[in-house]
Coordinates of C-alpha atoms and ligand atoms in Angstrom, one line a residue:
X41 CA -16.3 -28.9 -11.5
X42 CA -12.8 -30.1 -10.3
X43 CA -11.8 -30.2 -6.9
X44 CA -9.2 -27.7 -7.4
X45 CA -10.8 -25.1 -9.6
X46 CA -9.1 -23.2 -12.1
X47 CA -8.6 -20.0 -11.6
X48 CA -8.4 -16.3 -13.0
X49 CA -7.1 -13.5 -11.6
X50 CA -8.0 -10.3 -13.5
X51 CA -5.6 -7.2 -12.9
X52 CA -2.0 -7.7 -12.3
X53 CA -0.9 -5.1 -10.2
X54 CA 0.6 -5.4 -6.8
X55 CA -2.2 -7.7 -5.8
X56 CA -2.9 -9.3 -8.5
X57 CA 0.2 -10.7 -9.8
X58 CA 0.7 -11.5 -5.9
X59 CA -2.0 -13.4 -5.8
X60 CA -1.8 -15.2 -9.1
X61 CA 1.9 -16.1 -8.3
X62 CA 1.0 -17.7 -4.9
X63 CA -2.0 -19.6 -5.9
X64 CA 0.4 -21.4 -8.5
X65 CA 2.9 -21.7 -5.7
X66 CA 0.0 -23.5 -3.5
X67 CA -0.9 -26.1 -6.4
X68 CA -3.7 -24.1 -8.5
X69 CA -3.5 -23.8 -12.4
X70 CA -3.8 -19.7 -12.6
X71 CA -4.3 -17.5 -15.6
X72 CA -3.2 -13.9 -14.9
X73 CA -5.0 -11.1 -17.1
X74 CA -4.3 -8.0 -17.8
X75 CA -4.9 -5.4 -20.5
X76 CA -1.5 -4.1 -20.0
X77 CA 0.7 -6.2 -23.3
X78 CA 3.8 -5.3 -21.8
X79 CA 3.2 -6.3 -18.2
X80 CA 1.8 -9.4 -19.6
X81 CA 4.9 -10.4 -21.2
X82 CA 7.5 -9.1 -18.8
X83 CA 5.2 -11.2 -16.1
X84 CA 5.4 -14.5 -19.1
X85 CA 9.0 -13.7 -18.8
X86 CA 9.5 -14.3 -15.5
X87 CA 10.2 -10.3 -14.7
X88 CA 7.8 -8.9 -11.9
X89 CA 7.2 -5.4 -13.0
X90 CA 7.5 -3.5 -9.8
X91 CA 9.9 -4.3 -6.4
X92 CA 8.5 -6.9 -4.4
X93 CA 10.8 -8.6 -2.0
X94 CA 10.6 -12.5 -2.6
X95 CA 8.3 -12.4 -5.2
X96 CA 10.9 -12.9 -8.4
X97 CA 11.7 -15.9 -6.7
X98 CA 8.2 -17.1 -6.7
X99 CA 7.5 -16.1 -10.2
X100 CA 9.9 -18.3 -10.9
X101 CA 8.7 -21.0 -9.0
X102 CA 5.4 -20.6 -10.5
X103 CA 6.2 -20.7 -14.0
X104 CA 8.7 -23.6 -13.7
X105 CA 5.9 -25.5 -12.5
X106 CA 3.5 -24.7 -15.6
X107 CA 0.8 -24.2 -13.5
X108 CA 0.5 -20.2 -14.2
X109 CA 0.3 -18.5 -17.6
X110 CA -1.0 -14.4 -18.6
X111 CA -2.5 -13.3 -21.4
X112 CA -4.3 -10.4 -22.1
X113 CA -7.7 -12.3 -23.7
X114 CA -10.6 -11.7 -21.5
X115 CA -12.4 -14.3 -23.7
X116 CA -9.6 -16.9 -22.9
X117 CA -9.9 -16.3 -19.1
X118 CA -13.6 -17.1 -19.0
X119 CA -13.4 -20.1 -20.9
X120 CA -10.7 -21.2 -18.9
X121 CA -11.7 -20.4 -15.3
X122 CA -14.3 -22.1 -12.4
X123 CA -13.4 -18.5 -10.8
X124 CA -12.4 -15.6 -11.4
X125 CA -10.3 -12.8 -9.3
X126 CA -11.2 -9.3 -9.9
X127 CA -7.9 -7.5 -8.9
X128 CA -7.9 -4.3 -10.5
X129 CA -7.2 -0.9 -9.2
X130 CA -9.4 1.8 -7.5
X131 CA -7.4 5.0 -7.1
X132 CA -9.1 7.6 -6.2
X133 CA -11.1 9.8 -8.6
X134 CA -9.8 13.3 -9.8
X135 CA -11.3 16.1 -8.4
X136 CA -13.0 14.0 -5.8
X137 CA -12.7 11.8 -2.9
X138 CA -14.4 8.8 -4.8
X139 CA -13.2 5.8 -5.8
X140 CA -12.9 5.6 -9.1
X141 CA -14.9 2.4 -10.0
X142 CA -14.1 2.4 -14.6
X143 CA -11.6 -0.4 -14.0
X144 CA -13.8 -2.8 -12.1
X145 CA -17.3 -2.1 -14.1
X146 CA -15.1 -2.4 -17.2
X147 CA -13.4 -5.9 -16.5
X148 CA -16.2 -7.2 -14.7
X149 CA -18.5 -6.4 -18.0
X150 CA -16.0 -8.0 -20.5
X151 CA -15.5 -10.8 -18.6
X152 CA -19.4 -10.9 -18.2
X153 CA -19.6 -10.9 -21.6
X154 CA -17.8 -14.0 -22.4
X155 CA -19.6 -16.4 -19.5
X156 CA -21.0 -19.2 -21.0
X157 CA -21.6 -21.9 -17.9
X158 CA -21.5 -22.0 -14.2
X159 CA -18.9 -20.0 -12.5
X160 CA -17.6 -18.0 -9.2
X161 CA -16.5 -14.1 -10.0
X162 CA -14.4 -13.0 -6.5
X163 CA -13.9 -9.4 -6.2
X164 CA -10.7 -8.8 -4.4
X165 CA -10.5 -4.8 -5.1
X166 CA -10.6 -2.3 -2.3
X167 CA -15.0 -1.0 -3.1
X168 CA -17.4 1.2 -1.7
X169 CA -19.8 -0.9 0.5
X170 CA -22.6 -1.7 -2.0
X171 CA -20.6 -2.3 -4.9
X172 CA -21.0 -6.3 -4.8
X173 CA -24.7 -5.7 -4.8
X174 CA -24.8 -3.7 -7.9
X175 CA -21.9 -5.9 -9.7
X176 CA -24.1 -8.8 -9.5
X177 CA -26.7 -7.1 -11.2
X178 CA -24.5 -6.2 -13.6
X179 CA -22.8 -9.3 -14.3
X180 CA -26.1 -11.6 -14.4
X181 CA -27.6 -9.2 -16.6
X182 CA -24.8 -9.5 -19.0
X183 CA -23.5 -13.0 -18.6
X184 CA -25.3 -15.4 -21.4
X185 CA -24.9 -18.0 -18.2
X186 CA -27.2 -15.5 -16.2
X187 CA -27.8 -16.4 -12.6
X188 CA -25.1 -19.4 -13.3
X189 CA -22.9 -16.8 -12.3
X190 CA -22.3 -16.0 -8.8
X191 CA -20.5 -13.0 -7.4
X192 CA -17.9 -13.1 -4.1
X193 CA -16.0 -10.9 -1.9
X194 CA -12.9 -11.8 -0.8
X195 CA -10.9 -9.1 0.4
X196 CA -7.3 -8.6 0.5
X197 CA -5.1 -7.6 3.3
X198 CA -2.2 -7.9 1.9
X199 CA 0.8 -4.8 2.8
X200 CA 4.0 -3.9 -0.4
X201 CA 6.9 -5.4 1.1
X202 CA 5.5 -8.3 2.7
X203 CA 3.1 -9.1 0.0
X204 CA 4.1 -12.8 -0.4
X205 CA 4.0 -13.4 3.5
X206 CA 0.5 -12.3 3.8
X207 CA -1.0 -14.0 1.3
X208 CA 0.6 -17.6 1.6
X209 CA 0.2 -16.7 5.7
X210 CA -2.8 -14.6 5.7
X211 CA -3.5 -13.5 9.2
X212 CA -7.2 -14.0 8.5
X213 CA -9.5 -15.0 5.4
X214 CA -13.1 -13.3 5.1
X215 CA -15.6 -14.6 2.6
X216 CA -18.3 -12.5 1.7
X217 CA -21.0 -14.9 0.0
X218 CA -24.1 -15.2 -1.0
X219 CA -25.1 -18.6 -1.0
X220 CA -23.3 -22.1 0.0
X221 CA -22.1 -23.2 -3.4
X222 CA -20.2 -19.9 -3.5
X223 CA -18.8 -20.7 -0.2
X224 CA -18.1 -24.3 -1.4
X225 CA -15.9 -22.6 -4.7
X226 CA -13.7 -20.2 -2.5
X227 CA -13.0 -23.1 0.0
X228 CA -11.8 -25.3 -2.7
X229 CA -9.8 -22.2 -3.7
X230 CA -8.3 -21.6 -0.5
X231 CA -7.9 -25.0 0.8
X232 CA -3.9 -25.5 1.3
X233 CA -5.0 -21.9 3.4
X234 CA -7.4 -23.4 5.5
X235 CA -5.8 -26.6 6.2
X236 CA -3.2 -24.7 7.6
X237 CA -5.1 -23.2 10.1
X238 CA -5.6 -19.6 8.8
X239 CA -8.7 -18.2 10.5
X240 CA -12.0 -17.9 8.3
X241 CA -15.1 -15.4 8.8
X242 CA -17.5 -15.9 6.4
X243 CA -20.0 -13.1 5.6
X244 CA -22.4 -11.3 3.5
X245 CA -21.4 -9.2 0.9
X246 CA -21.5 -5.7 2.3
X247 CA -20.1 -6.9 5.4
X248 CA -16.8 -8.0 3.7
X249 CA -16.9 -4.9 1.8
X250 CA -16.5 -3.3 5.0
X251 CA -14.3 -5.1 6.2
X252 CA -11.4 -3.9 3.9
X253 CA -12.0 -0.4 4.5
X254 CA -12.3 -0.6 8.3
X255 CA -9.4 -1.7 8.7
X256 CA -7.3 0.5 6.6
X257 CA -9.8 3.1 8.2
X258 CA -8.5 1.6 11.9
X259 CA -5.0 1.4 10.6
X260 CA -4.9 5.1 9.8
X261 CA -6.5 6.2 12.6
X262 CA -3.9 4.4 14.9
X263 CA -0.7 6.1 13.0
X264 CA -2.8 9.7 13.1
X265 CA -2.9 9.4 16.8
X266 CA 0.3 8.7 17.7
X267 CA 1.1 12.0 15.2
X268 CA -1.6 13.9 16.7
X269 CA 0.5 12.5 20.3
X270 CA 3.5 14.1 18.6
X271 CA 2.0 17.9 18.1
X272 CA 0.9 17.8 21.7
X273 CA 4.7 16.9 22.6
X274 CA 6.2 19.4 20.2
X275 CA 4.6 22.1 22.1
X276 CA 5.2 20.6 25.9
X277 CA 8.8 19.2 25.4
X278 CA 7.7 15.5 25.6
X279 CA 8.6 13.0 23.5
X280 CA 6.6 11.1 21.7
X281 CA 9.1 8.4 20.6
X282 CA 9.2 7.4 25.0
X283 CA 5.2 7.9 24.5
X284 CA 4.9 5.5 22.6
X285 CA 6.7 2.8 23.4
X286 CA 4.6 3.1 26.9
X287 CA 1.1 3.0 25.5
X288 CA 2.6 0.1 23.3
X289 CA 2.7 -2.4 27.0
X290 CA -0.5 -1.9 26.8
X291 CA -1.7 -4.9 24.7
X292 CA -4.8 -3.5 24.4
X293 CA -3.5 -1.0 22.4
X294 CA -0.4 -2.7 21.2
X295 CA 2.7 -1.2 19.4
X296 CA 2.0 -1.8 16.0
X297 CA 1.2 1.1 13.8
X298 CA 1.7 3.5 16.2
X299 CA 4.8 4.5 14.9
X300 CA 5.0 8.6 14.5
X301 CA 6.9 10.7 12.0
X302 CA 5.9 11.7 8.5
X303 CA 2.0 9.8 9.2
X304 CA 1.0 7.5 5.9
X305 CA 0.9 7.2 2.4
X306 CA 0.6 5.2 -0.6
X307 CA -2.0 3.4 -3.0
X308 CA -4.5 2.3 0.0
X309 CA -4.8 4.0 3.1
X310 CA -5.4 7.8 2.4
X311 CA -7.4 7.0 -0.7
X312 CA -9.9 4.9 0.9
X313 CA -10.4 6.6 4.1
X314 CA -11.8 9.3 1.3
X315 CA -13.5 7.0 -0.1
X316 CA -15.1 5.6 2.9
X317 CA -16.1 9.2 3.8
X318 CA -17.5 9.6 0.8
X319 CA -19.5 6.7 0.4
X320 CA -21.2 7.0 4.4
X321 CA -21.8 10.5 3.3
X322 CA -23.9 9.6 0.1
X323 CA -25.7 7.0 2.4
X324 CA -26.7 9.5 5.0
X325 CA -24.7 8.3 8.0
X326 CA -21.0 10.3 7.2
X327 CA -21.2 11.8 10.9
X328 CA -20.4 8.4 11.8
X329 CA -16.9 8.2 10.2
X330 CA -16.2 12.2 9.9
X331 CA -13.4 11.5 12.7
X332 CA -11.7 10.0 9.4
X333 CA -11.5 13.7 8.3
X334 CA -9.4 14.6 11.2
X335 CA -7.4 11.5 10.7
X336 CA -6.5 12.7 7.1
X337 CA -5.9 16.4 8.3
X338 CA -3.6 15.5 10.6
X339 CA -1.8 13.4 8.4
X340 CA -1.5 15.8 5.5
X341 CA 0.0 17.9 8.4
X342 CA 2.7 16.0 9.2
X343 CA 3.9 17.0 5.5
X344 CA 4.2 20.5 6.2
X345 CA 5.5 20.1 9.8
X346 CA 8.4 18.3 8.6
X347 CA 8.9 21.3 5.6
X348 CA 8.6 23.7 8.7
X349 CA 11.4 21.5 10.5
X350 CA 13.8 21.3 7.7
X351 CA 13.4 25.2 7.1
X352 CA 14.4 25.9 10.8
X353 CA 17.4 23.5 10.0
X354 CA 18.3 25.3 7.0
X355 CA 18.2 29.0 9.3
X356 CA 14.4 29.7 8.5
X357 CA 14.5 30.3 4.8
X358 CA 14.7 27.5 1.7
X359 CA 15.4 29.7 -0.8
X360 CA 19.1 28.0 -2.6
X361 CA 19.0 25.4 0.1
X362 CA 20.7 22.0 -0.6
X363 CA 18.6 19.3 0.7
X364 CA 19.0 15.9 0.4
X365 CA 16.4 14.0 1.0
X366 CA 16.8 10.1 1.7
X367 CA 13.4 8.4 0.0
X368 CA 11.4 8.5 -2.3
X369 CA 8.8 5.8 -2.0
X370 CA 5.5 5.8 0.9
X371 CA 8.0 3.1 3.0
X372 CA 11.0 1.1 2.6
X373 CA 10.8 -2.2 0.6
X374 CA 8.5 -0.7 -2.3
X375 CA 9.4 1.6 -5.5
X376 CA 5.4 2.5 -5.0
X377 CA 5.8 6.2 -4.9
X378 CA 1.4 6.8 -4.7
X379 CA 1.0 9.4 -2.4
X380 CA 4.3 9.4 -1.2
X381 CA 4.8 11.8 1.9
X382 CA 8.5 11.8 1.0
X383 CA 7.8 13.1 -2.2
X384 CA 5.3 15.4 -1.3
X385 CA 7.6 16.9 1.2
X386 CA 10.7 17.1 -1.5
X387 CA 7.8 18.7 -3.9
X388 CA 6.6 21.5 -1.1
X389 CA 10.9 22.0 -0.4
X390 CA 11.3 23.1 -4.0
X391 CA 8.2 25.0 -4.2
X392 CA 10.0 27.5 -1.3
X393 CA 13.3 27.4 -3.5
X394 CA 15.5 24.7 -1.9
X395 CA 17.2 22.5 -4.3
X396 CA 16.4 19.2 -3.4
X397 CA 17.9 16.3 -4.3
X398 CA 16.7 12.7 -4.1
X399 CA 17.9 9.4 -3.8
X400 CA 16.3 6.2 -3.2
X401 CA 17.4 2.4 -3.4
X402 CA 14.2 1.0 -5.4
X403 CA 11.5 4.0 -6.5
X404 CA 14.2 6.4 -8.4
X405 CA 12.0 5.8 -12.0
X406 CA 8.6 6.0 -10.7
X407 CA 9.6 9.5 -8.9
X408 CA 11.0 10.8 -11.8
X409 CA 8.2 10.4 -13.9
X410 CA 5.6 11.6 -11.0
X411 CA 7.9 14.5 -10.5
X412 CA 10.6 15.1 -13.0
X413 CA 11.4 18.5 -11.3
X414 CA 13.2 17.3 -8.7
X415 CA 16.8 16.6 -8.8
X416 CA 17.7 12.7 -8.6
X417 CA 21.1 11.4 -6.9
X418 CA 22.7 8.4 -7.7
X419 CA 23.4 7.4 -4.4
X420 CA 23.5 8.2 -0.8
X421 CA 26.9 10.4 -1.1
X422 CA 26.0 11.9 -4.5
X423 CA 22.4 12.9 -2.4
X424 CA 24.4 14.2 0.4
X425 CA 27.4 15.8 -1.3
X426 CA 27.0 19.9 0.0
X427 CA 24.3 19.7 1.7
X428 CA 23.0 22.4 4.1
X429 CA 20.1 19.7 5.7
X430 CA 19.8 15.7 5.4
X431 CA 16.2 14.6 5.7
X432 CA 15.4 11.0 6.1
X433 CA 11.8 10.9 4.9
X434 CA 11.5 6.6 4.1
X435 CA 13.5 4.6 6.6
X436 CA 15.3 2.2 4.0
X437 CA 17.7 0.0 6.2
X438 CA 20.5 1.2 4.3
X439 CA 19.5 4.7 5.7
X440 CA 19.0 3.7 9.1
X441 CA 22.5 2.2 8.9
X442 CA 24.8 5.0 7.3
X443 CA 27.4 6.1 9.1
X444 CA 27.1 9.5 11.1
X445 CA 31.0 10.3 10.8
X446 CA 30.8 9.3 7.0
X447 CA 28.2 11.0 6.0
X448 CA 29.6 14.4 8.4
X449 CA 32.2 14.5 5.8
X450 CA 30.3 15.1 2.9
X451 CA 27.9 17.0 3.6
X452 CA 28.2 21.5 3.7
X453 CA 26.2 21.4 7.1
X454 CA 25.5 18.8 10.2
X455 CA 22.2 19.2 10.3
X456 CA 19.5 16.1 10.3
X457 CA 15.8 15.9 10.2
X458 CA 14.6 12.2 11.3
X459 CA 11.0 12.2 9.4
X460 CA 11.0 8.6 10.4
X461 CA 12.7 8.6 14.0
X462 CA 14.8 5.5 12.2
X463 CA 18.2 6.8 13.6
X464 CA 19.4 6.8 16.9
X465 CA 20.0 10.7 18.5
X466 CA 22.2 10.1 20.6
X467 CA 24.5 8.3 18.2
X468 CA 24.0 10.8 15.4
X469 CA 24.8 14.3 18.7
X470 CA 27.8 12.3 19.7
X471 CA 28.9 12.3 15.9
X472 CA 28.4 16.3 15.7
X473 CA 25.3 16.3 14.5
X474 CA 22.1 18.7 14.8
X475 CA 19.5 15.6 15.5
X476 CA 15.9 16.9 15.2
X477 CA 12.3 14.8 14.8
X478 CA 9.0 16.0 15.3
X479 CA 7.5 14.7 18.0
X480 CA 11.0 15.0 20.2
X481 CA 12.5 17.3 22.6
Ligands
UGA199 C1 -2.1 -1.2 3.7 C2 -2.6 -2.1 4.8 O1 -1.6 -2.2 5.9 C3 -2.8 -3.5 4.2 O2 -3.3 -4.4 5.2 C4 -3.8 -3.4 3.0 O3 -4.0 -4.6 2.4 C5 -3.2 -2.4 2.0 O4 -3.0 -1.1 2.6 C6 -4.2 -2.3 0.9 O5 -5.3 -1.7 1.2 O6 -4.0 -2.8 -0.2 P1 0.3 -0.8 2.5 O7 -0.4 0.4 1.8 O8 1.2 -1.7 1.8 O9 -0.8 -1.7 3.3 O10 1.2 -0.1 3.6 P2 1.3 -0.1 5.2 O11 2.3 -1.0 5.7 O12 -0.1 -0.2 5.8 O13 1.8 1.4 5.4 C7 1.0 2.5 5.1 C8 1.7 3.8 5.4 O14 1.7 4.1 6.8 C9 3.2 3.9 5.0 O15 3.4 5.2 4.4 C10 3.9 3.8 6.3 O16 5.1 4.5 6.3 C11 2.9 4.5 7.3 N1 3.1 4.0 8.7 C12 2.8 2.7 9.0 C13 3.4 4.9 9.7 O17 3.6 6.1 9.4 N2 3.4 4.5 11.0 C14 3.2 3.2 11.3 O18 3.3 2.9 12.5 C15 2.9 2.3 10.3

């Protein structure tokens, strides 16, 4: 086998175009795979199919340097690859808080099927601890190669927005092998990585399994505190925002993700705290983790808190209300609208009657095909034009940045909701406006 393997990368969402860029980028030939004909082309066309800051750029790059290809032949990918990425989805399941494992089984079994000589499969995909062990069943049972093949985990950390940072600078790699040749393969697929410097824990396979959904488990449990902070100070006049930025001179609890306001969304972290739950609950130790319950509770919370807050703007009812709200998508640089509080919140504002109109800079089409009841703005002013209450619900620069005095002239009423605490009070009270965030006096 070559020094610098050749590699797959199966799935080209998010991650796994991410990834499949950036390994090009650091000097690896890369086939990208999807079943998805149109992603595959726009990606052989040099088009990334979602927003990702940066990552055009190194598409580009990539392909200019014929090192990275897609197709959507399964059979092509395991003749051409010493190993293989598994990057495809696991939303959560409907009707339950399961992950929904049909994408990995399936890809893992084609690509099984076709597996002819020696080779290193690396899941990537956020799994229920356990997974590994039963995919390696699965694939040596399948694979003509047999016990040639070898499974890995190698989980991904990677956040939208910064996806291109964190995986050329990683703050950590964790290998989850089961033998030293596998370690050997994911080495030589990481070396430029390692050289660097970037830290490397190597593990078992359950234990890198874990490691993925502890940490989004610890990440949510950090923003659901500092929300849970933010009741308590609703009800005794404190304010959370000073709170906050106390604890955060504590470095042993830092200031990172304990920014409150509307609490989390998107693909990852709601969806596999569920699925965490669920899994320690089918192995018989869910009282461990059953904190993660309140963690999600108090999160979904901060949804109708902020409804509540808007309808006190509005004079306590909704009903014919203009609202615009400013964003669409779970945070700023992303048009990923999965579990998006901001829509959620627009979605419970029309439910009580208020019209609501959206605007975003990036996630306009995917939140008018999750929720083509809403009414979509074309911009910031066309959002804001009559409106009775302006609620910033993803903090966008271009939000944090408007102009108090500007936008005072366009709208019907003065009246403000900061879902994100992006925009300075006393700036926006000196400018006439009725400033309110939960979590503040
Ligand atoms: C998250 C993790 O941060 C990544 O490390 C992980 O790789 C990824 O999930 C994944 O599992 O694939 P991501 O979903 O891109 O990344 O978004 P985050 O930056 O973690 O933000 C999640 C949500 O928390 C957003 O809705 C954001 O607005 C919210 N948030 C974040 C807060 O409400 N307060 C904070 O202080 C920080």
């Amino acid at each position: 086998m070559s020094e610098k393997p050749r590699l797959t990368v199966l799935g080209t969402g998010y991650l796994g175009a991410t990834h499949a860029i950036c390994m090009a980028v650091l000097g690896y030939d890369v086939l990208g795979i999807d079943t998805d004909a149109q992603k595959i082309a726009a990606l052989a066309d040099g088009k990334v199919p979602f927003y990702e800051p940066g990552l055009p750029e190194m598409l580009r790059k990539a392909l200019d340097s014929g090192r990275l290809r897609f197709s959507t032949d399964i059979a092509e990918a395991a003749a051409f690859g010493d190993v293989h990425f598994v990057c495809v989805g696991t939303p959560q399941m409907k009707g339950s808080p399961a992950a929904d494992l049909t994408y990995v089984d399936q890809v893992v079994t084609d690509l099984a099927r076709n597996l002819t000589r020696q080779c290193l499969v690396v899941g990537k995909s956020t799994v229920p601890v356990g997974t590994a062990d039963r995919l390696t069943q699965l694939l040596q049972s399948v694979a003509p190669a047999g016990s040639a093949v070898e499974l890995a985990w190698n989980p991904e950390f990677l956040r939208e927005g910064f996806a291109v940072e964190d995986t050329m600078r990683p703050d950590r790699l964790v290998f989850g092998v089961g033998s030293g040749w596998a370690l050997g393969q994911l080495e030589a697929a990481f070396a430029p990585l390692l050289e660097s410097g970037v830290p490397l824990v190597v593990t078992d396979l359950p234990t890198a399994e874990l490691v993925k959904v502890s940490a989004n488990s610890f990440l949510a449990t950090k923003i659901s505190f500092i929300n849970a902070m933010a009741e308590v100070c609703e009800t005794t006049g404190a304010d959370v925002q000073q709170l906050a930025k106390a604890l955060s001179y504590d470095s042993r609890i830092g200031g990172r993700f304990l920014r409150p306001g509307l609490g989390f969304g998107g693909g990852c972290l709601p969806k596999d705290i569920r699925a965490f739950i669920h899994r320690t609950e089918e192995l018989g130790v869910g009282q461990a983790v059953s904190f993660l319950r309140e963690v999600d509770a108090i999160n979904q919370r901060r949804r109708q808190r902020t409804v509540d807050l808007i309808r006190s703007q509005a004079g306590g009812s909704l009903e014919g209300v203009t609202v615009c709200a400013l964003g669409a998508a779970f945070k700023p640089d992303s048009d990923d609208v999965r579990d998006a509080p901001a829509l959620d919140v627009a979605r419970l504002l029309g439910d009580e009657g208020a019209v609501v109109r959206v605007y975003d800079p990036q996630a306009m089409d995917n939140a008018r095909r999750a929720y083509p009841e809403l009414v979509y703005a074309t911009s910031v002013a066309d959002a804001a034009a009559g409106a009775r209450v302006v609620a910033l619900l993803t903090e966008w620069d271009q939000f944090r940045e408007i102009d108090p005095t500007w936008l005072g002239d366009i709208v019907e009423s003065k009246a403000i909701v900061d879902g994100r605490h992006a925009l300075d009070p006393v700036t926006w009270r000196a400018a006439g406006w009725d400033y309110r965030a939960l979590g503040r006096a």
